[in-house]
Short mmCIF file of C-alpha atoms and ligand atoms in Angstrom, two decimals:
data_model
loop_
_atom_site.label_atom_id
_atom_site.label_comp_id
_atom_site.label_asym_id
_atom_site.label_seq_id
_atom_site.Cartn_x
_atom_site.Cartn_y
_atom_site.Cartn_z
CA GLU A 1141 62.35 68.50 41.27
CA GLN A 1142 65.38 70.91 40.55
CA ASN A 1143 66.77 69.23 37.28
CA PHE A 1144 63.51 68.25 35.58
CA PRO A 1145 61.36 71.11 35.99
CA HIS A 1146 57.99 69.65 34.29
CA MET A 1147 58.07 65.94 34.96
CA SER A 1148 55.33 65.49 37.52
CA PRO A 1149 56.80 65.06 41.32
CA VAL A 1150 54.48 61.99 42.24
CA TRP A 1151 57.84 60.49 40.20
CA SER A 1152 59.94 59.72 44.17
CA ARG A 1153 63.14 60.55 41.79
CA ILE A 1154 66.15 58.39 43.38
CA PHE A 1155 68.84 59.42 40.97
CA PRO A 1156 69.25 63.01 39.11
CA ILE A 1157 70.84 61.05 36.01
CA GLU A 1158 69.37 61.36 32.37
CA ALA A 1159 70.07 58.10 30.70
CA GLU A 1160 71.24 58.23 26.85
CA ARG A 1161 71.96 54.72 25.99
CA ALA A 1162 72.16 51.41 27.91
CA GLU A 1163 73.72 47.85 26.85
CA GLY A 1164 74.09 44.67 29.50
CA SER A 1165 75.06 45.64 32.67
CA TYR A 1166 75.06 49.24 32.18
CA ILE A 1167 73.98 52.60 31.53
CA TYR A 1168 75.30 55.00 29.60
CA ALA A 1169 73.95 58.79 30.88
CA THR A 1170 73.59 61.93 28.80
CA ASP A 1171 77.03 63.85 30.95
CA GLY A 1172 79.05 60.78 29.51
CA THR A 1173 79.12 59.08 33.08
CA LYS A 1174 78.83 55.20 32.70
CA TYR A 1175 76.65 53.17 35.87
CA LEU A 1176 76.66 49.70 36.85
CA ASP A 1177 73.31 48.79 36.62
CA PHE A 1178 72.13 46.89 39.49
CA THR A 1179 68.21 47.60 39.47
CA CYS A 1180 67.72 46.41 36.20
CA GLY A 1181 64.64 49.29 36.13
CA ILE A 1182 63.08 47.68 38.89
CA GLY A 1183 63.53 43.72 38.45
CA VAL A 1184 63.14 44.76 34.59
CA THR A 1185 65.59 44.12 32.21
CA ASN A 1186 66.14 41.02 33.31
CA THR A 1187 68.06 39.52 29.59
CA GLY A 1188 70.17 43.08 30.46
CA HIS A 1189 69.45 46.36 28.53
CA CYS A 1190 69.10 46.23 25.05
CA HIS A 1191 70.11 42.57 24.69
CA PRO A 1192 70.91 42.11 21.30
CA LYS A 1193 67.54 39.44 20.13
CA VAL A 1194 64.65 40.91 21.71
CA VAL A 1195 65.84 44.28 19.82
CA GLU A 1196 66.15 42.05 17.01
CA ALA A 1197 62.60 40.97 17.53
CA VAL A 1198 60.93 44.16 18.73
CA ARG A 1199 62.24 45.86 15.04
CA GLU A 1200 61.56 43.40 12.64
CA GLN A 1201 57.82 42.94 14.16
CA ALA A 1202 57.83 46.80 14.18
CA GLY A 1203 58.42 46.67 10.60
CA LEU A 1204 55.71 44.37 10.02
CA PHE A 1205 52.64 45.73 12.14
CA LEU A 1206 52.54 46.86 15.62
CA HIS A 1207 49.57 46.21 16.86
CA ALA A 1208 47.15 43.31 16.18
CA GLN A 1209 43.58 43.85 18.72
CA ALA A 1210 43.46 40.19 20.38
CA ASN A 1211 40.04 40.94 20.30
CA ILE A 1212 39.75 41.07 16.38
CA VAL A 1213 42.75 38.98 15.33
CA VAL A 1214 45.56 36.52 16.59
CA HIS A 1215 48.84 37.10 15.50
CA LYS A 1216 52.06 35.20 15.70
CA PRO A 1217 53.49 36.63 18.25
CA MET A 1218 51.76 35.76 20.92
CA MET A 1219 50.48 32.55 19.81
CA GLN A 1220 54.56 32.38 20.15
CA LEU A 1221 54.42 33.75 23.18
CA ILE A 1222 52.07 31.14 24.69
CA ASP A 1223 53.74 28.28 23.65
CA GLU A 1224 56.98 30.12 25.53
CA LEU A 1225 55.40 30.24 28.88
CA ARG A 1226 54.18 26.23 28.26
CA LYS A 1227 57.55 25.21 28.54
CA VAL A 1228 58.25 27.34 31.81
CA VAL A 1229 55.18 27.55 33.36
CA PRO A 1230 53.57 24.70 35.27
CA PRO A 1231 51.73 21.98 32.84
CA SER A 1232 48.54 22.50 34.67
CA ILE A 1233 48.42 26.37 34.21
CA ASP A 1234 47.06 26.00 30.22
CA SER A 1235 45.61 29.15 29.84
CA PHE A 1236 46.74 33.10 28.99
CA PHE A 1237 45.07 36.06 29.22
CA PHE A 1238 47.91 39.46 28.81
CA SER A 1239 47.65 43.00 29.49
CA ASN A 1240 49.99 45.41 30.04
CA SER A 1241 51.41 46.13 33.31
CA GLY A 1242 51.45 44.52 36.72
CA ALA A 1243 48.70 46.19 38.21
CA GLU A 1244 46.56 45.73 35.44
CA ALA A 1245 47.37 41.82 35.82
CA VAL A 1246 46.57 41.41 39.22
CA GLU A 1247 43.32 43.25 38.17
CA GLY A 1248 42.69 40.78 36.40
CA ALA A 1249 43.68 37.67 38.64
CA LEU A 1250 41.30 39.36 41.66
CA LYS A 1251 38.57 39.58 38.47
CA LEU A 1252 38.83 35.83 37.47
CA ALA A 1253 39.31 35.00 40.93
CA ARG A 1254 36.20 36.46 41.58
CA SER A 1255 34.87 35.39 39.07
CA ALA A 1256 35.66 31.42 39.17
CA THR A 1257 34.30 31.14 43.06
CA GLY A 1258 31.78 33.36 42.71
CA LYS A 1259 33.01 34.62 46.15
CA GLN A 1260 34.01 38.86 47.01
CA ASN A 1261 37.33 38.68 49.79
CA VAL A 1262 40.66 38.50 48.86
CA ILE A 1263 43.36 37.66 51.44
CA VAL A 1264 46.95 39.41 51.31
CA PHE A 1265 49.61 39.20 53.69
CA THR A 1266 52.01 42.69 55.42
CA GLY A 1267 54.46 43.83 53.53
CA SER A 1268 52.92 43.41 50.18
CA PHE A 1269 52.92 45.25 47.05
CA HIS A 1270 50.27 44.42 43.93
CA GLY A 1271 50.30 47.46 42.07
CA ARG A 1272 49.09 51.25 42.45
CA THR A 1273 45.05 51.42 40.59
CA ALA A 1274 42.33 51.37 42.41
CA GLY A 1275 41.59 47.53 43.04
CA THR A 1276 45.45 46.85 43.51
CA MET A 1277 46.26 49.93 45.87
CA ALA A 1278 43.34 47.55 48.53
CA LEU A 1279 45.90 44.61 48.21
CA THR A 1280 48.93 46.82 49.03
CA THR A 1281 50.07 46.72 52.79
CA SER A 1282 53.89 47.24 52.34
CA LYS A 1283 53.60 51.31 52.15
CA THR A 1284 50.51 53.69 52.81
CA GLY A 1285 52.37 55.96 50.93
CA TYR A 1286 51.51 54.23 48.14
CA LYS A 1287 48.05 55.26 48.79
CA GLY A 1288 47.96 58.95 49.02
CA HIS A 1289 44.82 60.56 50.73
CA SER A 1290 43.00 57.31 47.91
CA GLN A 1291 41.74 55.34 50.94
CA LEU A 1292 38.11 55.09 49.99
CA LEU A 1293 39.31 51.48 48.19
CA PRO A 1294 37.46 48.33 47.45
CA SER A 1295 36.24 46.28 49.99
CA GLY A 1296 36.73 42.58 50.95
CA VAL A 1297 40.05 42.95 51.28
CA TYR A 1298 41.84 41.47 54.64
CA VAL A 1299 45.76 40.92 55.76
CA ALA A 1300 47.51 38.33 57.51
CA PRO A 1301 50.75 38.56 58.45
CA PHE A 1302 53.93 37.59 56.70
CA PRO A 1303 56.37 35.29 57.67
CA TYR A 1304 59.37 37.37 58.10
CA ALA A 1305 61.37 35.62 59.95
CA PHE A 1306 64.44 38.40 60.73
CA ARG A 1307 62.01 40.85 61.39
CA LEU A 1308 59.33 38.44 64.12
CA GLY A 1309 62.98 37.97 65.82
CA MET A 1310 61.56 34.47 65.07
CA THR A 1311 63.12 30.69 62.71
CA GLU A 1312 62.01 30.45 60.07
CA GLU A 1313 60.29 27.74 61.03
CA GLN A 1314 58.62 29.74 63.99
CA ALA A 1315 57.05 32.17 61.15
CA SER A 1316 55.87 29.90 58.92
CA GLN A 1317 53.91 28.45 62.06
CA TYR A 1318 53.25 31.75 63.33
CA SER A 1319 51.97 33.03 60.16
CA LEU A 1320 50.23 30.14 59.68
CA ALA A 1321 47.90 29.93 63.00
CA ALA A 1322 47.47 33.89 62.37
CA LEU A 1323 46.05 33.28 58.88
CA GLU A 1324 43.64 30.18 60.19
CA GLU A 1325 42.66 32.61 62.10
CA LEU A 1326 41.51 35.18 59.91
CA LEU A 1327 39.12 32.86 58.25
CA ILE A 1328 37.79 31.96 61.40
CA SER A 1329 36.95 35.81 62.47
CA GLN A 1330 37.20 37.98 59.74
CA THR A 1331 36.39 36.12 56.39
CA SER A 1332 35.26 32.99 56.47
CA PRO A 1333 36.04 30.49 53.72
CA ALA A 1334 32.76 30.73 52.04
CA ASP A 1335 33.08 34.37 51.63
CA THR A 1336 37.40 34.09 50.30
CA ALA A 1337 37.57 33.82 46.49
CA ALA A 1338 41.38 34.17 47.04
CA ILE A 1339 44.85 33.94 49.08
CA LEU A 1340 47.30 36.58 46.95
CA ILE A 1341 50.64 36.18 47.66
CA GLU A 1342 53.98 37.30 46.41
CA PRO A 1343 56.13 33.58 46.38
CA VAL A 1344 58.95 36.31 47.35
CA LEU A 1345 58.28 39.79 48.88
CA GLY A 1346 59.60 41.86 46.35
CA GLU A 1347 58.68 45.85 47.54
CA GLY A 1348 57.97 44.55 51.33
CA GLY A 1349 62.16 44.18 52.09
CA TYR A 1350 63.04 40.97 49.49
CA VAL A 1351 61.76 37.92 52.16
CA VAL A 1352 61.51 34.82 50.78
CA PRO A 1353 59.55 32.59 53.40
CA PRO A 1354 59.97 28.81 54.70
CA ALA A 1355 58.56 26.54 52.43
CA SER A 1356 56.72 25.37 55.10
CA PHE A 1357 54.98 28.03 54.97
CA ILE A 1358 53.95 28.22 50.73
CA LYS A 1359 52.93 24.22 50.88
CA GLY A 1360 50.84 25.29 54.07
CA LEU A 1361 48.87 27.98 52.60
CA ARG A 1362 48.46 25.09 49.38
CA GLU A 1363 46.74 23.32 52.47
CA ILE A 1364 44.46 25.66 53.63
CA CYS A 1365 43.74 26.89 50.63
CA ASP A 1366 42.69 23.19 49.41
CA ARG A 1367 40.40 22.23 52.39
CA ASN A 1368 38.79 25.77 52.26
CA GLU A 1369 37.88 25.63 48.55
CA ILE A 1370 40.17 29.08 48.83
CA LEU A 1371 42.15 29.70 45.06
CA LEU A 1372 46.02 30.01 45.72
CA ILE A 1373 47.52 33.52 43.17
CA PHE A 1374 51.26 33.56 42.99
CA ASP A 1375 52.17 37.04 42.08
CA GLU A 1376 55.34 37.16 39.97
CA VAL A 1377 55.53 40.09 38.38
CA GLN A 1378 59.08 41.01 40.31
CA SER A 1379 60.38 37.67 41.36
CA GLY A 1380 59.34 35.52 37.83
CA PHE A 1381 61.47 34.95 34.74
CA GLY A 1382 64.36 34.09 35.55
CA ARG A 1383 64.89 36.79 38.70
CA THR A 1384 65.01 33.86 41.03
CA GLY A 1385 67.75 31.78 38.94
CA LYS A 1386 63.90 29.51 38.41
CA TRP A 1387 61.92 30.76 35.75
CA LEU A 1388 58.86 30.88 38.55
CA ALA A 1389 60.05 31.18 42.42
CA LEU A 1390 57.16 28.53 42.68
CA GLU A 1391 59.46 26.22 41.62
CA HIS A 1392 61.83 26.63 44.87
CA PHE A 1393 58.32 25.65 46.67
CA GLY A 1394 57.24 23.14 44.87
CA VAL A 1395 53.81 24.21 44.88
CA ILE A 1396 51.30 25.00 42.24
CA PRO A 1397 48.96 28.12 42.07
CA ASP A 1398 46.03 28.44 40.59
CA ILE A 1399 46.63 32.11 38.80
CA ILE A 1400 50.37 33.08 38.46
CA THR A 1401 50.56 36.98 37.39
CA ALA A 1402 53.50 37.84 35.43
CA ALA A 1403 54.68 41.01 34.65
CA LYS A 1404 58.50 43.17 34.41
CA GLY A 1405 61.03 40.39 33.32
CA LEU A 1406 58.76 39.12 31.13
CA ALA A 1407 59.64 41.15 27.57
CA SER A 1408 62.96 42.98 29.24
CA GLY A 1409 61.63 45.66 29.38
CA MET A 1410 58.24 46.31 26.93
CA PRO A 1411 54.88 46.74 28.94
CA LEU A 1412 53.73 43.02 28.43
CA SER A 1413 52.11 41.52 31.62
CA GLY A 1414 50.19 38.20 32.21
CA VAL A 1415 47.38 36.71 33.98
CA PHE A 1416 47.73 32.66 33.59
CA SER A 1417 45.72 29.62 34.78
CA ARG A 1418 43.58 26.91 34.36
CA LEU A 1419 41.55 26.04 31.32
CA ASP A 1420 38.65 25.61 33.22
CA LEU A 1421 38.92 28.52 35.26
CA MET A 1422 39.38 30.90 32.96
CA LYS A 1423 36.33 29.43 31.25
CA LYS A 1424 34.33 30.14 33.60
CA TRP A 1425 35.54 34.14 33.28
CA PRO A 1426 32.45 35.36 31.55
CA ILE A 1427 33.71 36.25 27.90
CA GLY A 1428 34.10 39.94 27.45
CA SER A 1429 34.66 40.63 31.56
CA HIS A 1430 38.18 41.93 30.72
CA GLY A 1431 40.11 42.42 28.10
CA GLY A 1432 41.97 45.70 26.95
CA THR A 1433 42.98 47.63 23.48
CA TYR A 1434 47.11 46.64 24.30
CA GLY A 1435 47.04 43.63 25.74
CA GLY A 1436 49.72 41.16 24.33
CA ASN A 1437 51.04 43.55 22.22
CA ALA A 1438 52.26 42.18 18.95
CA VAL A 1439 56.00 43.99 19.44
CA ALA A 1440 55.66 43.49 23.16
CA ALA A 1441 54.60 39.39 22.65
CA ALA A 1442 57.61 39.85 20.47
CA ALA A 1443 60.07 40.47 22.61
CA GLY A 1444 58.53 38.20 25.42
CA VAL A 1445 59.28 35.68 22.47
CA ALA A 1446 62.98 36.55 22.20
CA THR A 1447 63.46 36.94 26.25
CA ILE A 1448 62.50 33.47 27.13
CA ARG A 1449 64.70 32.47 24.25
CA ALA A 1450 67.44 34.28 24.87
CA MET A 1451 67.45 33.19 29.07
CA ARG A 1452 66.78 29.40 27.39
CA GLU A 1453 69.78 29.48 25.12
CA GLU A 1454 71.69 31.61 27.52
CA LYS A 1455 71.94 29.98 30.17
CA MET A 1456 70.60 33.02 32.18
CA LEU A 1457 69.13 30.87 35.02
CA GLU A 1458 72.27 29.29 35.92
CA ASN A 1459 74.30 32.23 35.96
CA ALA A 1460 71.40 33.76 37.98
CA THR A 1461 72.08 31.18 40.43
CA GLY A 1462 75.90 30.97 40.32
CA ARG A 1463 76.27 35.11 40.30
CA GLY A 1464 73.31 34.43 43.34
CA ILE A 1465 75.80 32.36 45.22
CA GLN A 1466 78.87 35.23 44.53
CA LEU A 1467 77.19 37.84 45.48
CA GLN A 1468 76.03 36.45 48.76
CA THR A 1469 79.12 35.50 50.15
CA GLY A 1470 80.26 39.08 49.19
CA LEU A 1471 77.89 40.67 50.91
CA ARG A 1472 77.95 37.86 53.71
CA LYS A 1473 81.35 38.60 54.20
CA LEU A 1474 80.32 42.20 54.77
CA GLN A 1475 78.26 41.20 57.08
CA GLU A 1476 80.89 40.30 59.30
CA GLU A 1477 83.11 43.31 59.23
CA TYR A 1478 79.85 46.08 59.51
CA PRO A 1479 76.40 45.54 61.78
CA GLN A 1480 74.80 47.65 60.13
CA ILE A 1481 73.65 44.50 57.24
CA GLY A 1482 71.63 42.63 59.99
CA ASP A 1483 70.80 39.76 57.31
CA VAL A 1484 71.50 38.66 53.66
CA ARG A 1485 69.30 36.97 52.22
CA GLY A 1486 67.53 36.44 48.96
CA LEU A 1487 67.23 33.33 45.86
CA GLY A 1488 68.79 33.56 42.59
CA LEU A 1489 69.50 37.39 41.94
CA MET A 1490 66.80 38.78 43.81
CA ILE A 1491 68.80 39.25 46.97
CA GLY A 1492 68.18 41.93 50.24
CA THR A 1493 70.82 43.26 52.67
CA GLU A 1494 68.55 44.62 55.49
CA PHE A 1495 70.28 47.21 57.47
CA VAL A 1496 69.72 47.97 61.60
CA ASP A 1497 71.09 50.12 64.12
CA THR A 1498 72.85 49.41 67.19
CA LYS A 1499 69.21 48.45 68.62
CA GLY A 1500 68.12 46.41 66.25
CA LYS A 1501 65.80 48.78 64.76
CA PRO A 1502 65.70 49.21 60.64
CA ASN A 1503 68.11 52.28 59.70
CA LYS A 1504 66.63 53.93 56.91
CA SER A 1505 69.45 56.61 56.97
CA SER A 1506 72.29 54.32 56.59
CA VAL A 1507 71.39 52.79 53.38
CA LYS A 1508 70.24 55.97 51.72
CA ALA A 1509 73.50 57.41 52.61
CA VAL A 1510 74.77 54.15 51.30
CA ILE A 1511 73.24 54.08 48.12
CA GLY A 1512 73.78 57.73 47.24
CA LYS A 1513 77.27 56.97 47.46
CA ALA A 1514 77.70 53.90 45.16
CA GLU A 1515 75.73 56.22 42.98
CA GLU A 1516 78.89 58.50 43.34
CA LYS A 1517 81.04 55.51 42.30
CA GLY A 1518 79.33 54.62 39.30
CA LEU A 1519 76.92 51.83 41.05
CA LEU A 1520 72.99 51.94 40.98
CA LEU A 1521 71.17 49.96 43.43
CA LEU A 1522 67.43 50.45 45.30
CA SER A 1523 66.25 49.97 48.57
CA CYS A 1524 62.75 48.63 49.60
CA GLY A 1525 60.55 47.56 52.51
CA THR A 1526 58.42 49.49 54.66
CA TYR A 1527 61.19 51.42 56.94
CA ASP A 1528 62.89 51.11 53.38
CA ASN A 1529 65.50 49.64 54.91
CA THR A 1530 66.97 47.31 52.91
CA ILE A 1531 69.14 47.05 49.50
CA ARG A 1532 67.43 45.16 46.80
CA TRP A 1533 70.16 43.75 44.65
CA ILE A 1534 68.69 43.49 40.73
CA PRO A 1535 71.43 42.82 38.20
CA PRO A 1536 70.82 41.01 35.02
CA LEU A 1537 70.69 37.80 34.85
CA ASN A 1538 73.39 37.44 32.45
CA VAL A 1539 75.83 39.61 34.75
CA THR A 1540 79.45 38.51 35.01
CA ALA A 1541 81.21 37.08 37.99
CA GLU A 1542 83.39 40.67 37.42
CA GLN A 1543 80.88 42.87 37.20
CA ILE A 1544 79.37 41.47 40.64
CA ASN A 1545 83.37 42.67 41.49
CA ASP A 1546 83.41 45.74 40.96
CA GLY A 1547 80.07 46.56 42.34
CA LEU A 1548 80.64 44.16 45.61
CA ALA A 1549 84.04 46.43 45.98
CA ILE A 1550 81.59 49.85 45.42
CA PHE A 1551 79.63 48.44 47.86
CA ALA A 1552 82.31 48.15 50.54
CA GLU A 1553 83.66 51.39 49.81
CA SER A 1554 80.67 52.79 50.34
CA LEU A 1555 79.73 51.31 53.74
CA LYS A 1556 83.72 52.11 54.53
CA GLU A 1557 83.24 56.23 53.74
CA THR A 1558 79.30 56.37 54.72
CA VAL A 1559 79.00 53.76 58.04
CA GLU A 1560 82.05 54.50 59.23
CA SER A 1561 82.35 58.17 59.48
N1 PLP B 2555 52.97 42.85 41.97
C1 PLP B 2555 54.27 42.50 41.91
C2 PLP B 2555 54.73 41.61 43.13
C3 PLP B 2555 55.34 43.95 41.79
O1 PLP B 2555 56.74 44.04 42.66
C4 PLP B 2555 54.98 45.28 40.88
C5 PLP B 2555 55.72 46.23 40.63
O2 PLP B 2555 57.00 46.60 41.35
C6 PLP B 2555 53.25 45.58 41.06
C7 PLP B 2555 52.95 44.26 41.29
C8 PLP B 2555 52.67 46.28 39.59
O3 PLP B 2555 53.42 46.05 38.61
P1 PLP B 2555 53.50 48.03 37.87
O4 PLP B 2555 54.59 48.61 38.04
O5 PLP B 2555 53.90 47.33 36.10
O6 PLP B 2555 52.15 47.99 37.73
#
């Protein structure tokens, strides 16, 4: 507030940094400070800041035309984007709608599910984050704070427990069984299959704490959906586009949903989101019932094409897997030294370190102190989780082994100076 007095305080500001430029894994502030950025603008700049191929595609498209509205004319970048997407999503997902933000994509997915099934209700999970529009606030359960005082939200939303093994104090398999049983009960006690359009889940819980569900749970969801004629929607806004070392996190579970939402990493920072589904479902979405002026914007679509190609050409998914193992190994070593680190988990470069106190309860204060100290030392980290007690590691997918070691070294120093003092 002191630094930027006319910026709405509704933005919960984490760092008082004014960025001047950014390149690869680094942000350079206007005061000359260089930061190792392991936030990626909340999992967006997956190809690193200002990847030259993405910047070039943006420049080239900006010189041709900025905007060509999708209802009026189609354009080459969107057609190329669809071609590229078809190579990375499951073959059954063959119809693509574009919008601008993650929340818009989730709103779209829900409208599609309701139109396609003629049913209204949706089941979400504890710890979920799907956005802050009216529709998506109703679907978001990670923190009451995201709803502010807007509590008169759309109805028809039911909440089942996410299989968060660590917090539940269960094994992965116990958590899976527990959550599947609770979901089955919800379908008997609160929203019958005949009224339930969709089950919506983040295949790796993002904002809610970077929690990877057991594969048996995701498989179980598919089975419950098939048995009850309910659509399965994966919100891959945060987990998609290389973040977990795969194009989409769904590949880790061998489960194909009916609808996928994507945004964030899809266009390296240009506003672009998507609802991807099967054509047979999309055909049930009444023409004109959804749309938007800017969706699939030409410059954003060109950035999306360049993003996917750069990830493929430069083997960023493979790098994310390798660097992810390196990072988790380093974090586990630190866990041996610091009992405050209760859990280290993740897939690819979507990694969480959950902090606990001596009684095993969520430890938010240590997370805040460590993040503050790391910033002083030039490393940007974010927290997540209902209790804000997990540090999420989201480096760019082309981060180097040396940069991971630098990040780990700063984290270790920050732990030493905060946790022990
Ligand atoms: N869905 C998930 C899984 C997210 O992580 C987010 C944002 O963090 C959203 C939806 C909302 O995206 P946006 O902030 O672009 O509206």
